[in-house]
C-alpha cells in the first residue's frame, strides 16, 4: 500500500494506525468485511487487542475510517488532476484517468468503499463511528460537487451540451466506480485498458450528441 | 409489493414465503441489512420464529433469496422488453427503460441487491445459503450476457461502432444500477426523468462516436 493512502496528518511516526488500516484493507478485500474476524487484523499487525482498541473501537469504526480516507484520496486526486486542464474536456478526461491511477492496494480500498457504501445511509449508535460516517457523507457530497462543477463549467463554455449537471455527475460516478465491482488486479484486463475505455464512455456521455434515431 | 416480484413457481397459495420476503425487503430497506433484527421480520408477518425458520435458516439466506429473485426479475424484464425490438438501438432503449419500470417496492429490492452485491464474492458456510449464492452468480453472468449479446448484434449489423461488448455490457450495467445508490422514491427526481436521462447516456455511450478532440 502506498502508505499515504491510509495516513492522516496527525499520525505520528510511531502510530500503528496506518498499519492497522492496511491489514484491515487486506482482510476485508480477501474475505469481505462481514467474514473478517477483528482479531485477525491485530494478528497481522502483530499487536494485541488492547493496542488495537486504542486506535479503533470496533471493526465498523475501522471500516468507516478506510472509507473516509478512500473518499479523501478521490477528492484530492480529482483536484490535482484537473487543476492544470486547459479545457473542460481535458479536465473530464484527466478526472476519469485519475480515478484509475491507483496501486492494487488502493484498488482494494476503493472496492471496500463501494461494497460498503450502503453503510453510510443509517445513523451509527457509537459516537466515533457516527463522526466517521458524517465525514464520509460530506466527502461523497464534495466529490459529487467536484464533478458537477466541472460539467457546469463545460456547459457554460459551450463545450458540453446542456444537461442536468448533478444527475450527470452521479451518472459518471456510477459508471466510474462500477468498475470496482468486477475488476480484479491480475485479471485478464489491464486497468489502463479499462481506464481508456471508461474515459471514452464518459466523453461520449457528456460531450456527445444523440445519434439520429433510426 | 407486486407480489410476483417475490414469488416462485413452487410457492403454494398458503406459503408464507412471499410475505416474509416482502417484510424483509421493508426492513432491510428502512434500516439496512446489518441493522435489521431477524425477529423483527417474523413480527411484521405475524408469525413465530419456528415458522420463520421453516422457510429461511438465517437472515443471510433470506437476503440471498431476495437478491436472486431481483436478478431473476431483471433477466425476465430484459427478455420481455427486447423481444419485439426492430433494431438493436430500439432494443437498447427498451432494455434500459425496462430496468426502471419498477414499483417503489421493486426499487427497494434492487437497492438491497446492489447494496449487498459484494456478498456474492465469497463462499457461504451453509449449504442453503451457498446454493442461493451460486444461483445469484449465474444470474449475474446471465444478465451480463444478455446485454453483451444485444451489443454484439448491434455491432454485427453496423448499428453500433465496434467496442469490447463485455466491457461495454458491464459499463452499461454499472451506469444503470448505480442509480439505486442515490434515487429515493418520493425524492425530488421522478424515476421517469431518470430513466430518460440514463437511456440517453447509454445510447451515446454505445452508439455515439467520439467528438473531435478540442
PDB file of N, CA and C in Angstrom, chain B residues 2-102:
ATOM      1  N   UNK B   2     -45.606  -5.603  -5.765  1.00  0.00           N
ATOM      2  CA  UNK B   2     -46.248  -6.508  -6.712  1.00  0.00           C
ATOM      3  C   UNK B   2     -45.731  -7.877  -6.271  1.00  0.00           C
ATOM      4  N   UNK B   3     -46.616  -8.687  -5.730  1.00  0.00           N
ATOM      5  CA  UNK B   3     -46.201  -9.882  -5.006  1.00  0.00           C
ATOM      6  C   UNK B   3     -45.449 -10.851  -5.913  1.00  0.00           C
ATOM      7  N   UNK B   4     -45.677 -10.763  -7.212  1.00  0.00           N
ATOM      8  CA  UNK B   4     -44.936 -11.638  -8.144  1.00  0.00           C
ATOM      9  C   UNK B   4     -43.427 -11.445  -8.065  1.00  0.00           C
ATOM     10  N   UNK B   5     -43.020 -10.222  -7.752  1.00  0.00           N
ATOM     11  CA  UNK B   5     -41.586  -9.938  -7.703  1.00  0.00           C
ATOM     12  C   UNK B   5     -40.883 -10.799  -6.652  1.00  0.00           C
ATOM     13  N   UNK B   6     -41.657 -11.341  -5.712  1.00  0.00           N
ATOM     14  CA  UNK B   6     -41.070 -12.132  -4.627  1.00  0.00           C
ATOM     15  C   UNK B   6     -41.657 -13.537  -4.559  1.00  0.00           C
ATOM     16  N   UNK B   7     -42.304 -13.972  -5.622  1.00  0.00           N
ATOM     17  CA  UNK B   7     -42.950 -15.280  -5.619  1.00  0.00           C
ATOM     18  C   UNK B   7     -42.221 -16.219  -6.568  1.00  0.00           C
ATOM     19  N   UNK B   8     -42.212 -17.511  -6.182  1.00  0.00           N
ATOM     20  CA  UNK B   8     -41.609 -18.517  -7.047  1.00  0.00           C
ATOM     21  C   UNK B   8     -42.664 -19.511  -7.495  1.00  0.00           C
ATOM     22  N   UNK B   9     -42.362 -20.210  -8.574  1.00  0.00           N
ATOM     23  CA  UNK B   9     -43.324 -21.138  -9.171  1.00  0.00           C
ATOM     24  C   UNK B   9     -43.845 -22.158  -8.153  1.00  0.00           C
ATOM     25  N   UNK B  10     -42.975 -22.597  -7.242  1.00  0.00           N
ATOM     26  CA  UNK B  10     -43.404 -23.646  -6.312  1.00  0.00           C
ATOM     27  C   UNK B  10     -43.979 -23.108  -4.999  1.00  0.00           C
ATOM     28  N   UNK B  11     -44.233 -21.786  -4.917  1.00  0.00           N
ATOM     29  CA  UNK B  11     -44.919 -21.257  -3.733  1.00  0.00           C
ATOM     30  C   UNK B  11     -46.410 -21.545  -3.849  1.00  0.00           C
ATOM     31  N   UNK B  12     -46.937 -22.395  -2.974  1.00  0.00           N
ATOM     32  CA  UNK B  12     -48.376 -22.647  -2.948  1.00  0.00           C
ATOM     33  C   UNK B  12     -49.115 -21.433  -2.413  1.00  0.00           C
ATOM     34  N   UNK B  13     -50.454 -21.427  -2.496  1.00  0.00           N
ATOM     35  CA  UNK B  13     -51.236 -20.270  -2.036  1.00  0.00           C
ATOM     36  C   UNK B  13     -51.117 -20.026  -0.533  1.00  0.00           C
ATOM     37  N   UNK B  14     -50.748 -21.071   0.238  1.00  0.00           N
ATOM     38  CA  UNK B  14     -50.647 -20.876   1.687  1.00  0.00           C
ATOM     39  C   UNK B  14     -49.213 -20.630   2.152  1.00  0.00           C
ATOM     40  N   UNK B  15     -48.282 -20.560   1.192  1.00  0.00           N
ATOM     41  CA  UNK B  15     -46.885 -20.315   1.578  1.00  0.00           C
ATOM     42  C   UNK B  15     -46.733 -18.913   2.167  1.00  0.00           C
ATOM     43  N   UNK B  16     -46.004 -18.843   3.254  1.00  0.00           N
ATOM     44  CA  UNK B  16     -45.715 -17.535   3.879  1.00  0.00           C
ATOM     45  C   UNK B  16     -44.436 -16.912   3.303  1.00  0.00           C
ATOM     46  N   UNK B  17     -43.796 -17.646   2.400  1.00  0.00           N
ATOM     47  CA  UNK B  17     -42.517 -17.158   1.876  1.00  0.00           C
ATOM     48  C   UNK B  17     -42.583 -15.754   1.255  1.00  0.00           C
ATOM     49  N   UNK B  18     -43.529 -15.526   0.315  1.00  0.00           N
ATOM     50  CA  UNK B  18     -43.557 -14.177  -0.282  1.00  0.00           C
ATOM     51  C   UNK B  18     -43.784 -13.076   0.746  1.00  0.00           C
ATOM     52  N   UNK B  19     -44.631 -13.346   1.755  1.00  0.00           N
ATOM     53  CA  UNK B  19     -44.897 -12.322   2.786  1.00  0.00           C
ATOM     54  C   UNK B  19     -43.661 -12.073   3.644  1.00  0.00           C
ATOM     55  N   UNK B  20     -42.914 -13.132   3.945  1.00  0.00           N
ATOM     56  CA  UNK B  20     -41.669 -12.969   4.720  1.00  0.00           C
ATOM     57  C   UNK B  20     -40.669 -12.143   3.911  1.00  0.00           C
ATOM     58  N   UNK B  21     -40.545 -12.472   2.637  1.00  0.00           N
ATOM     59  CA  UNK B  21     -39.607 -11.743   1.773  1.00  0.00           C
ATOM     60  C   UNK B  21     -40.001 -10.267   1.681  1.00  0.00           C
ATOM     61  N   UNK B  22     -41.313 -10.004   1.555  1.00  0.00           N
ATOM     62  CA  UNK B  22     -41.780  -8.612   1.458  1.00  0.00           C
ATOM     63  C   UNK B  22     -41.462  -7.849   2.745  1.00  0.00           C
ATOM     64  N   UNK B  23     -41.668  -8.488   3.886  1.00  0.00           N
ATOM     65  CA  UNK B  23     -41.356  -7.836   5.173  1.00  0.00           C
ATOM     66  C   UNK B  23     -39.851  -7.592   5.297  1.00  0.00           C
ATOM     67  N   UNK B  24     -39.065  -8.550   4.830  1.00  0.00           N
ATOM     68  CA  UNK B  24     -37.604  -8.391   4.899  1.00  0.00           C
ATOM     69  C   UNK B  24     -37.136  -7.257   3.984  1.00  0.00           C
ATOM     70  N   UNK B  25     -37.743  -7.143   2.800  1.00  0.00           N
ATOM     71  CA  UNK B  25     -37.402  -6.037   1.890  1.00  0.00           C
ATOM     72  C   UNK B  25     -37.688  -4.707   2.586  1.00  0.00           C
ATOM     73  N   UNK B  26     -38.815  -4.621   3.265  1.00  0.00           N
ATOM     74  CA  UNK B  26     -39.150  -3.399   4.026  1.00  0.00           C
ATOM     75  C   UNK B  26     -38.080  -3.099   5.074  1.00  0.00           C
ATOM     76  N   UNK B  27     -37.784  -4.103   5.897  1.00  0.00           N
ATOM     77  CA  UNK B  27     -36.825  -3.893   6.998  1.00  0.00           C
ATOM     78  C   UNK B  27     -35.426  -3.543   6.478  1.00  0.00           C
ATOM     79  N   UNK B  28     -34.920  -4.352   5.545  1.00  0.00           N
ATOM     80  CA  UNK B  28     -33.565  -4.106   5.013  1.00  0.00           C
ATOM     81  C   UNK B  28     -33.517  -2.721   4.348  1.00  0.00           C
ATOM     82  N   UNK B  29     -34.634  -2.353   3.708  1.00  0.00           N
ATOM     83  CA  UNK B  29     -34.689  -1.051   3.039  1.00  0.00           C
ATOM     84  C   UNK B  29     -34.705   0.100   4.032  1.00  0.00           C
ATOM     85  N   UNK B  30     -35.370  -0.091   5.165  1.00  0.00           N
ATOM     86  CA  UNK B  30     -35.511   1.004   6.132  1.00  0.00           C
ATOM     87  C   UNK B  30     -34.235   1.237   6.945  1.00  0.00           C
ATOM     88  N   UNK B  31     -33.678   0.172   7.512  1.00  0.00           N
ATOM     89  CA  UNK B  31     -32.524   0.366   8.413  1.00  0.00           C
ATOM     90  C   UNK B  31     -31.260  -0.336   7.919  1.00  0.00           C
ATOM     91  N   UNK B  32     -31.346  -1.001   6.774  1.00  0.00           N
ATOM     92  CA  UNK B  32     -30.182  -1.721   6.260  1.00  0.00           C
ATOM     93  C   UNK B  32     -30.180  -3.161   6.727  1.00  0.00           C
ATOM     94  N   UNK B  33     -29.494  -4.007   5.971  1.00  0.00           N
ATOM     95  CA  UNK B  33     -29.447  -5.439   6.286  1.00  0.00           C
ATOM     96  C   UNK B  33     -28.794  -5.680   7.638  1.00  0.00           C
ATOM     97  N   UNK B  34     -27.657  -5.063   7.837  1.00  0.00           N
ATOM     98  CA  UNK B  34     -26.849  -5.278   9.048  1.00  0.00           C
ATOM     99  C   UNK B  34     -27.661  -4.969  10.307  1.00  0.00           C
ATOM    100  N   UNK B  35     -28.382  -3.839  10.288  1.00  0.00           N
ATOM    101  CA  UNK B  35     -29.080  -3.376  11.496  1.00  0.00           C
ATOM    102  C   UNK B  35     -30.443  -4.051  11.704  1.00  0.00           C
ATOM    103  N   UNK B  36     -30.929  -4.793  10.702  1.00  0.00           N
ATOM    104  CA  UNK B  36     -32.237  -5.442  10.845  1.00  0.00           C
ATOM    105  C   UNK B  36     -32.151  -6.617  11.808  1.00  0.00           C
ATOM    106  N   UNK B  37     -33.078  -6.646  12.775  1.00  0.00           N
ATOM    107  CA  UNK B  37     -33.171  -7.826  13.650  1.00  0.00           C
ATOM    108  C   UNK B  37     -34.026  -8.858  12.946  1.00  0.00           C
ATOM    109  N   UNK B  38     -33.532 -10.082  12.882  1.00  0.00           N
ATOM    110  CA  UNK B  38     -34.211 -11.160  12.168  1.00  0.00           C
ATOM    111  C   UNK B  38     -35.604 -11.402  12.781  1.00  0.00           C
ATOM    112  N   UNK B  39     -35.712 -11.226  14.103  1.00  0.00           N
ATOM    113  CA  UNK B  39     -37.001 -11.447  14.770  1.00  0.00           C
ATOM    114  C   UNK B  39     -38.037 -10.392  14.361  1.00  0.00           C
ATOM    115  N   UNK B  40     -37.573  -9.186  14.006  1.00  0.00           N
ATOM    116  CA  UNK B  40     -38.469  -8.117  13.562  1.00  0.00           C
ATOM    117  C   UNK B  40     -39.236  -8.538  12.301  1.00  0.00           C
ATOM    118  N   UNK B  41     -38.568  -9.304  11.436  1.00  0.00           N
ATOM    119  CA  UNK B  41     -39.218  -9.778  10.198  1.00  0.00           C
ATOM    120  C   UNK B  41     -40.391 -10.687  10.549  1.00  0.00           C
ATOM    121  N   UNK B  42     -40.178 -11.619  11.474  1.00  0.00           N
ATOM    122  CA  UNK B  42     -41.262 -12.514  11.901  1.00  0.00           C
ATOM    123  C   UNK B  42     -42.411 -11.707  12.507  1.00  0.00           C
ATOM    124  N   UNK B  43     -42.071 -10.706  13.339  1.00  0.00           N
ATOM    125  CA  UNK B  43     -43.104  -9.876  13.973  1.00  0.00           C
ATOM    126  C   UNK B  43     -43.971  -9.182  12.926  1.00  0.00           C
ATOM    127  N   UNK B  44     -43.345  -8.636  11.881  1.00  0.00           N
ATOM    128  CA  UNK B  44     -44.125  -7.914  10.862  1.00  0.00           C
ATOM    129  C   UNK B  44     -45.091  -8.824  10.125  1.00  0.00           C
ATOM    130  N   UNK B  45     -44.648 -10.074   9.897  1.00  0.00           N
ATOM    131  CA  UNK B  45     -45.513 -11.012   9.181  1.00  0.00           C
ATOM    132  C   UNK B  45     -46.565 -11.583  10.134  1.00  0.00           C
ATOM    133  N   UNK B  46     -46.293 -11.485  11.436  1.00  0.00           N
ATOM    134  CA  UNK B  46     -47.206 -12.048  12.429  1.00  0.00           C
ATOM    135  C   UNK B  46     -47.056 -13.560  12.541  1.00  0.00           C
ATOM    136  N   UNK B  47     -45.822 -14.048  12.428  1.00  0.00           N
ATOM    137  CA  UNK B  47     -45.560 -15.480  12.612  1.00  0.00           C
ATOM    138  C   UNK B  47     -44.505 -15.650  13.696  1.00  0.00           C
ATOM    139  N   UNK B  48     -44.370 -16.857  14.178  1.00  0.00           N
ATOM    140  CA  UNK B  48     -43.371 -17.141  15.203  1.00  0.00           C
ATOM    141  C   UNK B  48     -42.026 -17.491  14.580  1.00  0.00           C
ATOM    142  N   UNK B  49     -41.025 -17.586  15.435  1.00  0.00           N
ATOM    143  CA  UNK B  49     -39.668 -17.927  14.977  1.00  0.00           C
ATOM    144  C   UNK B  49     -39.632 -19.299  14.294  1.00  0.00           C
ATOM    145  N   UNK B  50     -40.413 -20.235  14.803  1.00  0.00           N
ATOM    146  CA  UNK B  50     -40.391 -21.590  14.229  1.00  0.00           C
ATOM    147  C   UNK B  50     -40.859 -21.560  12.774  1.00  0.00           C
ATOM    148  N   UNK B  51     -41.953 -20.853  12.548  1.00  0.00           N
ATOM    149  CA  UNK B  51     -42.472 -20.734  11.177  1.00  0.00           C
ATOM    150  C   UNK B  51     -41.442 -20.024  10.283  1.00  0.00           C
ATOM    151  N   UNK B  52     -40.817 -18.980  10.836  1.00  0.00           N
ATOM    152  CA  UNK B  52     -39.805 -18.235  10.075  1.00  0.00           C
ATOM    153  C   UNK B  52     -38.673 -19.167   9.626  1.00  0.00           C
ATOM    154  N   UNK B  53     -38.187 -19.990  10.590  1.00  0.00           N
ATOM    155  CA  UNK B  53     -37.064 -20.883  10.282  1.00  0.00           C
ATOM    156  C   UNK B  53     -37.468 -22.035   9.372  1.00  0.00           C
ATOM    157  N   UNK B  54     -38.772 -22.290   9.277  1.00  0.00           N
ATOM    158  CA  UNK B  54     -39.243 -23.281   8.314  1.00  0.00           C
ATOM    159  C   UNK B  54     -38.890 -22.844   6.884  1.00  0.00           C
ATOM    160  N   UNK B  55     -38.939 -21.526   6.651  1.00  0.00           N
ATOM    161  CA  UNK B  55     -38.697 -21.022   5.298  1.00  0.00           C
ATOM    162  C   UNK B  55     -37.240 -20.598   5.072  1.00  0.00           C
ATOM    163  N   UNK B  56     -36.660 -19.944   6.075  1.00  0.00           N
ATOM    164  CA  UNK B  56     -35.302 -19.419   5.906  1.00  0.00           C
ATOM    165  C   UNK B  56     -34.451 -19.777   7.114  1.00  0.00           C
ATOM    166  N   UNK B  57     -33.284 -20.319   6.872  1.00  0.00           N
ATOM    167  CA  UNK B  57     -32.475 -20.751   8.009  1.00  0.00           C
ATOM    168  C   UNK B  57     -31.728 -19.592   8.658  1.00  0.00           C
ATOM    169  N   UNK B  58     -31.647 -18.449   7.980  1.00  0.00           N
ATOM    170  CA  UNK B  58     -30.903 -17.311   8.531  1.00  0.00           C
ATOM    171  C   UNK B  58     -31.311 -16.043   7.798  1.00  0.00           C
ATOM    172  N   UNK B  59     -30.924 -14.915   8.378  1.00  0.00           N
ATOM    173  CA  UNK B  59     -31.161 -13.615   7.739  1.00  0.00           C
ATOM    174  C   UNK B  59     -30.421 -13.563   6.399  1.00  0.00           C
ATOM    175  N   UNK B  60     -29.195 -14.130   6.358  1.00  0.00           N
ATOM    176  CA  UNK B  60     -28.411 -14.124   5.117  1.00  0.00           C
ATOM    177  C   UNK B  60     -29.091 -14.971   4.040  1.00  0.00           C
ATOM    178  N   UNK B  61     -29.695 -16.084   4.442  1.00  0.00           N
ATOM    179  CA  UNK B  61     -30.412 -16.937   3.490  1.00  0.00           C
ATOM    180  C   UNK B  61     -31.572 -16.162   2.858  1.00  0.00           C
ATOM    181  N   UNK B  62     -32.277 -15.411   3.695  1.00  0.00           N
ATOM    182  CA  UNK B  62     -33.395 -14.582   3.226  1.00  0.00           C
ATOM    183  C   UNK B  62     -32.889 -13.486   2.282  1.00  0.00           C
ATOM    184  N   UNK B  63     -31.804 -12.814   2.666  1.00  0.00           N
ATOM    185  CA  UNK B  63     -31.228 -11.758   1.823  1.00  0.00           C
ATOM    186  C   UNK B  63     -30.815 -12.316   0.463  1.00  0.00           C
ATOM    187  N   UNK B  64     -30.130 -13.452   0.467  1.00  0.00           N
ATOM    188  CA  UNK B  64     -29.656 -14.036  -0.797  1.00  0.00           C
ATOM    189  C   UNK B  64     -30.838 -14.427  -1.685  1.00  0.00           C
ATOM    190  N   UNK B  65     -31.951 -14.843  -1.064  1.00  0.00           N
ATOM    191  CA  UNK B  65     -33.145 -15.175  -1.836  1.00  0.00           C
ATOM    192  C   UNK B  65     -33.741 -13.915  -2.474  1.00  0.00           C
ATOM    193  N   UNK B  66     -33.807 -12.827  -1.695  1.00  0.00           N
ATOM    194  CA  UNK B  66     -34.290 -11.539  -2.241  1.00  0.00           C
ATOM    195  C   UNK B  66     -33.418 -11.116  -3.426  1.00  0.00           C
ATOM    196  N   UNK B  67     -32.116 -11.286  -3.270  1.00  0.00           N
ATOM    197  CA  UNK B  67     -31.183 -10.905  -4.338  1.00  0.00           C
ATOM    198  C   UNK B  67     -31.400 -11.767  -5.585  1.00  0.00           C
ATOM    199  N   UNK B  68     -31.548 -13.090  -5.368  1.00  0.00           N
ATOM    200  CA  UNK B  68     -31.752 -13.977  -6.515  1.00  0.00           C
ATOM    201  C   UNK B  68     -33.031 -13.613  -7.262  1.00  0.00           C
ATOM    202  N   UNK B  69     -34.112 -13.340  -6.528  1.00  0.00           N
ATOM    203  CA  UNK B  69     -35.373 -13.007  -7.183  1.00  0.00           C
ATOM    204  C   UNK B  69     -35.277 -11.659  -7.914  1.00  0.00           C
ATOM    205  N   UNK B  70     -34.542 -10.717  -7.347  1.00  0.00           N
ATOM    206  CA  UNK B  70     -34.319  -9.443  -8.036  1.00  0.00           C
ATOM    207  C   UNK B  70     -33.594  -9.659  -9.356  1.00  0.00           C
ATOM    208  N   UNK B  71     -32.578 -10.512  -9.340  1.00  0.00           N
ATOM    209  CA  UNK B  71     -31.822 -10.814 -10.559  1.00  0.00           C
ATOM    210  C   UNK B  71     -32.686 -11.571 -11.563  1.00  0.00           C
ATOM    211  N   UNK B  72     -33.467 -12.518 -11.067  1.00  0.00           N
ATOM    212  CA  UNK B  72     -34.389 -13.257 -11.927  1.00  0.00           C
ATOM    213  C   UNK B  72     -35.353 -12.295 -12.620  1.00  0.00           C
ATOM    214  N   UNK B  73     -35.879 -11.317 -11.863  1.00  0.00           N
ATOM    215  CA  UNK B  73     -36.817 -10.350 -12.440  1.00  0.00           C
ATOM    216  C   UNK B  73     -36.137  -9.477 -13.504  1.00  0.00           C
ATOM    217  N   UNK B  74     -34.883  -9.075 -13.235  1.00  0.00           N
ATOM    218  CA  UNK B  74     -34.148  -8.251 -14.209  1.00  0.00           C
ATOM    219  C   UNK B  74     -33.925  -9.021 -15.503  1.00  0.00           C
ATOM    220  N   UNK B  75     -33.551 -10.272 -15.363  1.00  0.00           N
ATOM    221  CA  UNK B  75     -33.321 -11.127 -16.530  1.00  0.00           C
ATOM    222  C   UNK B  75     -34.617 -11.251 -17.341  1.00  0.00           C
ATOM    223  N   UNK B  76     -35.731 -11.529 -16.658  1.00  0.00           N
ATOM    224  CA  UNK B  76     -37.016 -11.697 -17.343  1.00  0.00           C
ATOM    225  C   UNK B  76     -37.471 -10.394 -17.997  1.00  0.00           C
ATOM    226  N   UNK B  77     -37.302  -9.275 -17.283  1.00  0.00           N
ATOM    227  CA  UNK B  77     -37.733  -7.973 -17.815  1.00  0.00           C
ATOM    228  C   UNK B  77     -36.941  -7.616 -19.069  1.00  0.00           C
ATOM    229  N   UNK B  78     -35.647  -7.934 -19.066  1.00  0.00           N
ATOM    230  CA  UNK B  78     -34.809  -7.663 -20.238  1.00  0.00           C
ATOM    231  C   UNK B  78     -35.323  -8.427 -21.454  1.00  0.00           C
ATOM    232  N   UNK B  79     -35.584  -9.740 -21.251  1.00  0.00           N
ATOM    233  CA  UNK B  79     -36.038 -10.574 -22.366  1.00  0.00           C
ATOM    234  C   UNK B  79     -37.363 -10.075 -22.919  1.00  0.00           C
ATOM    235  N   UNK B  80     -38.285  -9.761 -22.002  1.00  0.00           N
ATOM    236  CA  UNK B  80     -39.612  -9.326 -22.423  1.00  0.00           C
ATOM    237  C   UNK B  80     -39.522  -7.990 -23.180  1.00  0.00           C
ATOM    238  N   UNK B  81     -38.705  -7.075 -22.642  1.00  0.00           N
ATOM    239  CA  UNK B  81     -38.634  -5.734 -23.239  1.00  0.00           C
ATOM    240  C   UNK B  81     -37.989  -5.742 -24.615  1.00  0.00           C
ATOM    241  N   UNK B  82     -37.009  -6.632 -24.814  1.00  0.00           N
ATOM    242  CA  UNK B  82     -36.229  -6.571 -26.057  1.00  0.00           C
ATOM    243  C   UNK B  82     -36.759  -7.522 -27.131  1.00  0.00           C
ATOM    244  N   UNK B  83     -37.676  -8.408 -26.758  1.00  0.00           N
ATOM    245  CA  UNK B  83     -38.116  -9.461 -27.698  1.00  0.00           C
ATOM    246  C   UNK B  83     -38.668  -8.891 -29.006  1.00  0.00           C
ATOM    247  N   UNK B  84     -39.444  -7.822 -28.934  1.00  0.00           N
ATOM    248  CA  UNK B  84     -40.103  -7.329 -30.141  1.00  0.00           C
ATOM    249  C   UNK B  84     -39.379  -6.188 -30.828  1.00  0.00           C
ATOM    250  N   UNK B  85     -38.161  -5.873 -30.380  1.00  0.00           N
ATOM    251  CA  UNK B  85     -37.485  -4.678 -30.920  1.00  0.00           C
ATOM    252  C   UNK B  85     -37.099  -4.877 -32.377  1.00  0.00           C
ATOM    253  N   UNK B  86     -37.246  -3.805 -33.157  1.00  0.00           N
ATOM    254  CA  UNK B  86     -36.991  -3.925 -34.597  1.00  0.00           C
ATOM    255  C   UNK B  86     -35.542  -3.608 -34.947  1.00  0.00           C
ATOM    256  N   UNK B  87     -34.786  -3.064 -33.996  1.00  0.00           N
ATOM    257  CA  UNK B  87     -33.363  -2.781 -34.249  1.00  0.00           C
ATOM    258  C   UNK B  87     -32.630  -2.900 -32.920  1.00  0.00           C
ATOM    259  N   UNK B  88     -31.325  -2.961 -32.976  1.00  0.00           N
ATOM    260  CA  UNK B  88     -30.544  -3.045 -31.734  1.00  0.00           C
ATOM    261  C   UNK B  88     -30.632  -1.748 -30.947  1.00  0.00           C
ATOM    262  N   UNK B  89     -30.746  -0.615 -31.633  1.00  0.00           N
ATOM    263  CA  UNK B  89     -30.909   0.661 -30.927  1.00  0.00           C
ATOM    264  C   UNK B  89     -32.214   0.662 -30.148  1.00  0.00           C
ATOM    265  N   UNK B  90     -33.289   0.179 -30.790  1.00  0.00           N
ATOM    266  CA  UNK B  90     -34.581   0.090 -30.102  1.00  0.00           C
ATOM    267  C   UNK B  90     -34.480  -0.871 -28.918  1.00  0.00           C
ATOM    268  N   UNK B  91     -33.803  -1.986 -29.127  1.00  0.00           N
ATOM    269  CA  UNK B  91     -33.654  -2.974 -28.048  1.00  0.00           C
ATOM    270  C   UNK B  91     -32.898  -2.362 -26.869  1.00  0.00           C
ATOM    271  N   UNK B  92     -31.858  -1.590 -27.172  1.00  0.00           N
ATOM    272  CA  UNK B  92     -31.070  -0.956 -26.116  1.00  0.00           C
ATOM    273  C   UNK B  92     -31.940   0.004 -25.296  1.00  0.00           C
ATOM    274  N   UNK B  93     -32.688   0.846 -25.998  1.00  0.00           N
ATOM    275  CA  UNK B  93     -33.578   1.782 -25.297  1.00  0.00           C
ATOM    276  C   UNK B  93     -34.600   1.026 -24.451  1.00  0.00           C
ATOM    277  N   UNK B  94     -35.179  -0.028 -25.031  1.00  0.00           N
ATOM    278  CA  UNK B  94     -36.210  -0.792 -24.320  1.00  0.00           C
ATOM    279  C   UNK B  94     -35.628  -1.471 -23.081  1.00  0.00           C
ATOM    280  N   UNK B  95     -34.403  -1.963 -23.199  1.00  0.00           N
ATOM    281  CA  UNK B  95     -33.763  -2.653 -22.070  1.00  0.00           C
ATOM    282  C   UNK B  95     -33.514  -1.680 -20.925  1.00  0.00           C
ATOM    283  N   UNK B  96     -33.028  -0.485 -21.234  1.00  0.00           N
ATOM    284  CA  UNK B  96     -32.755   0.498 -20.174  1.00  0.00           C
ATOM    285  C   UNK B  96     -34.075   0.934 -19.536  1.00  0.00           C
ATOM    286  N   UNK B  97     -35.083   1.212 -20.360  1.00  0.00           N
ATOM    287  CA  UNK B  97     -36.374   1.643 -19.805  1.00  0.00           C
ATOM    288  C   UNK B  97     -36.982   0.564 -18.912  1.00  0.00           C
ATOM    289  N   UNK B  98     -36.843  -0.693 -19.332  1.00  0.00           N
ATOM    290  CA  UNK B  98     -37.388  -1.795 -18.517  1.00  0.00           C
ATOM    291  C   UNK B  98     -36.710  -1.869 -17.149  1.00  0.00           C
ATOM    292  N   UNK B  99     -35.438  -1.494 -17.106  1.00  0.00           N
ATOM    293  CA  UNK B  99     -34.704  -1.550 -15.832  1.00  0.00           C
ATOM    294  C   UNK B  99     -35.260  -0.562 -14.807  1.00  0.00           C
ATOM    295  N   UNK B 100     -36.014   0.434 -15.284  1.00  0.00           N
ATOM    296  CA  UNK B 100     -36.577   1.440 -14.373  1.00  0.00           C
ATOM    297  C   UNK B 100     -38.098   1.369 -14.266  1.00  0.00           C
ATOM    298  N   UNK B 101     -38.723   0.444 -14.989  1.00  0.00           N
ATOM    299  CA  UNK B 101     -40.183   0.320 -14.932  1.00  0.00           C
ATOM    300  C   UNK B 101     -40.541  -0.537 -13.719  1.00  0.00           C
ATOM    301  N   UNK B 102     -40.392   0.054 -12.528  1.00  0.00           N
ATOM    302  CA  UNK B 102     -40.493  -0.706 -11.277  1.00  0.00           C
ATOM    303  C   UNK B 102     -41.392   0.023 -10.282  1.00  0.00           C
TER     304      UNK B 102
END
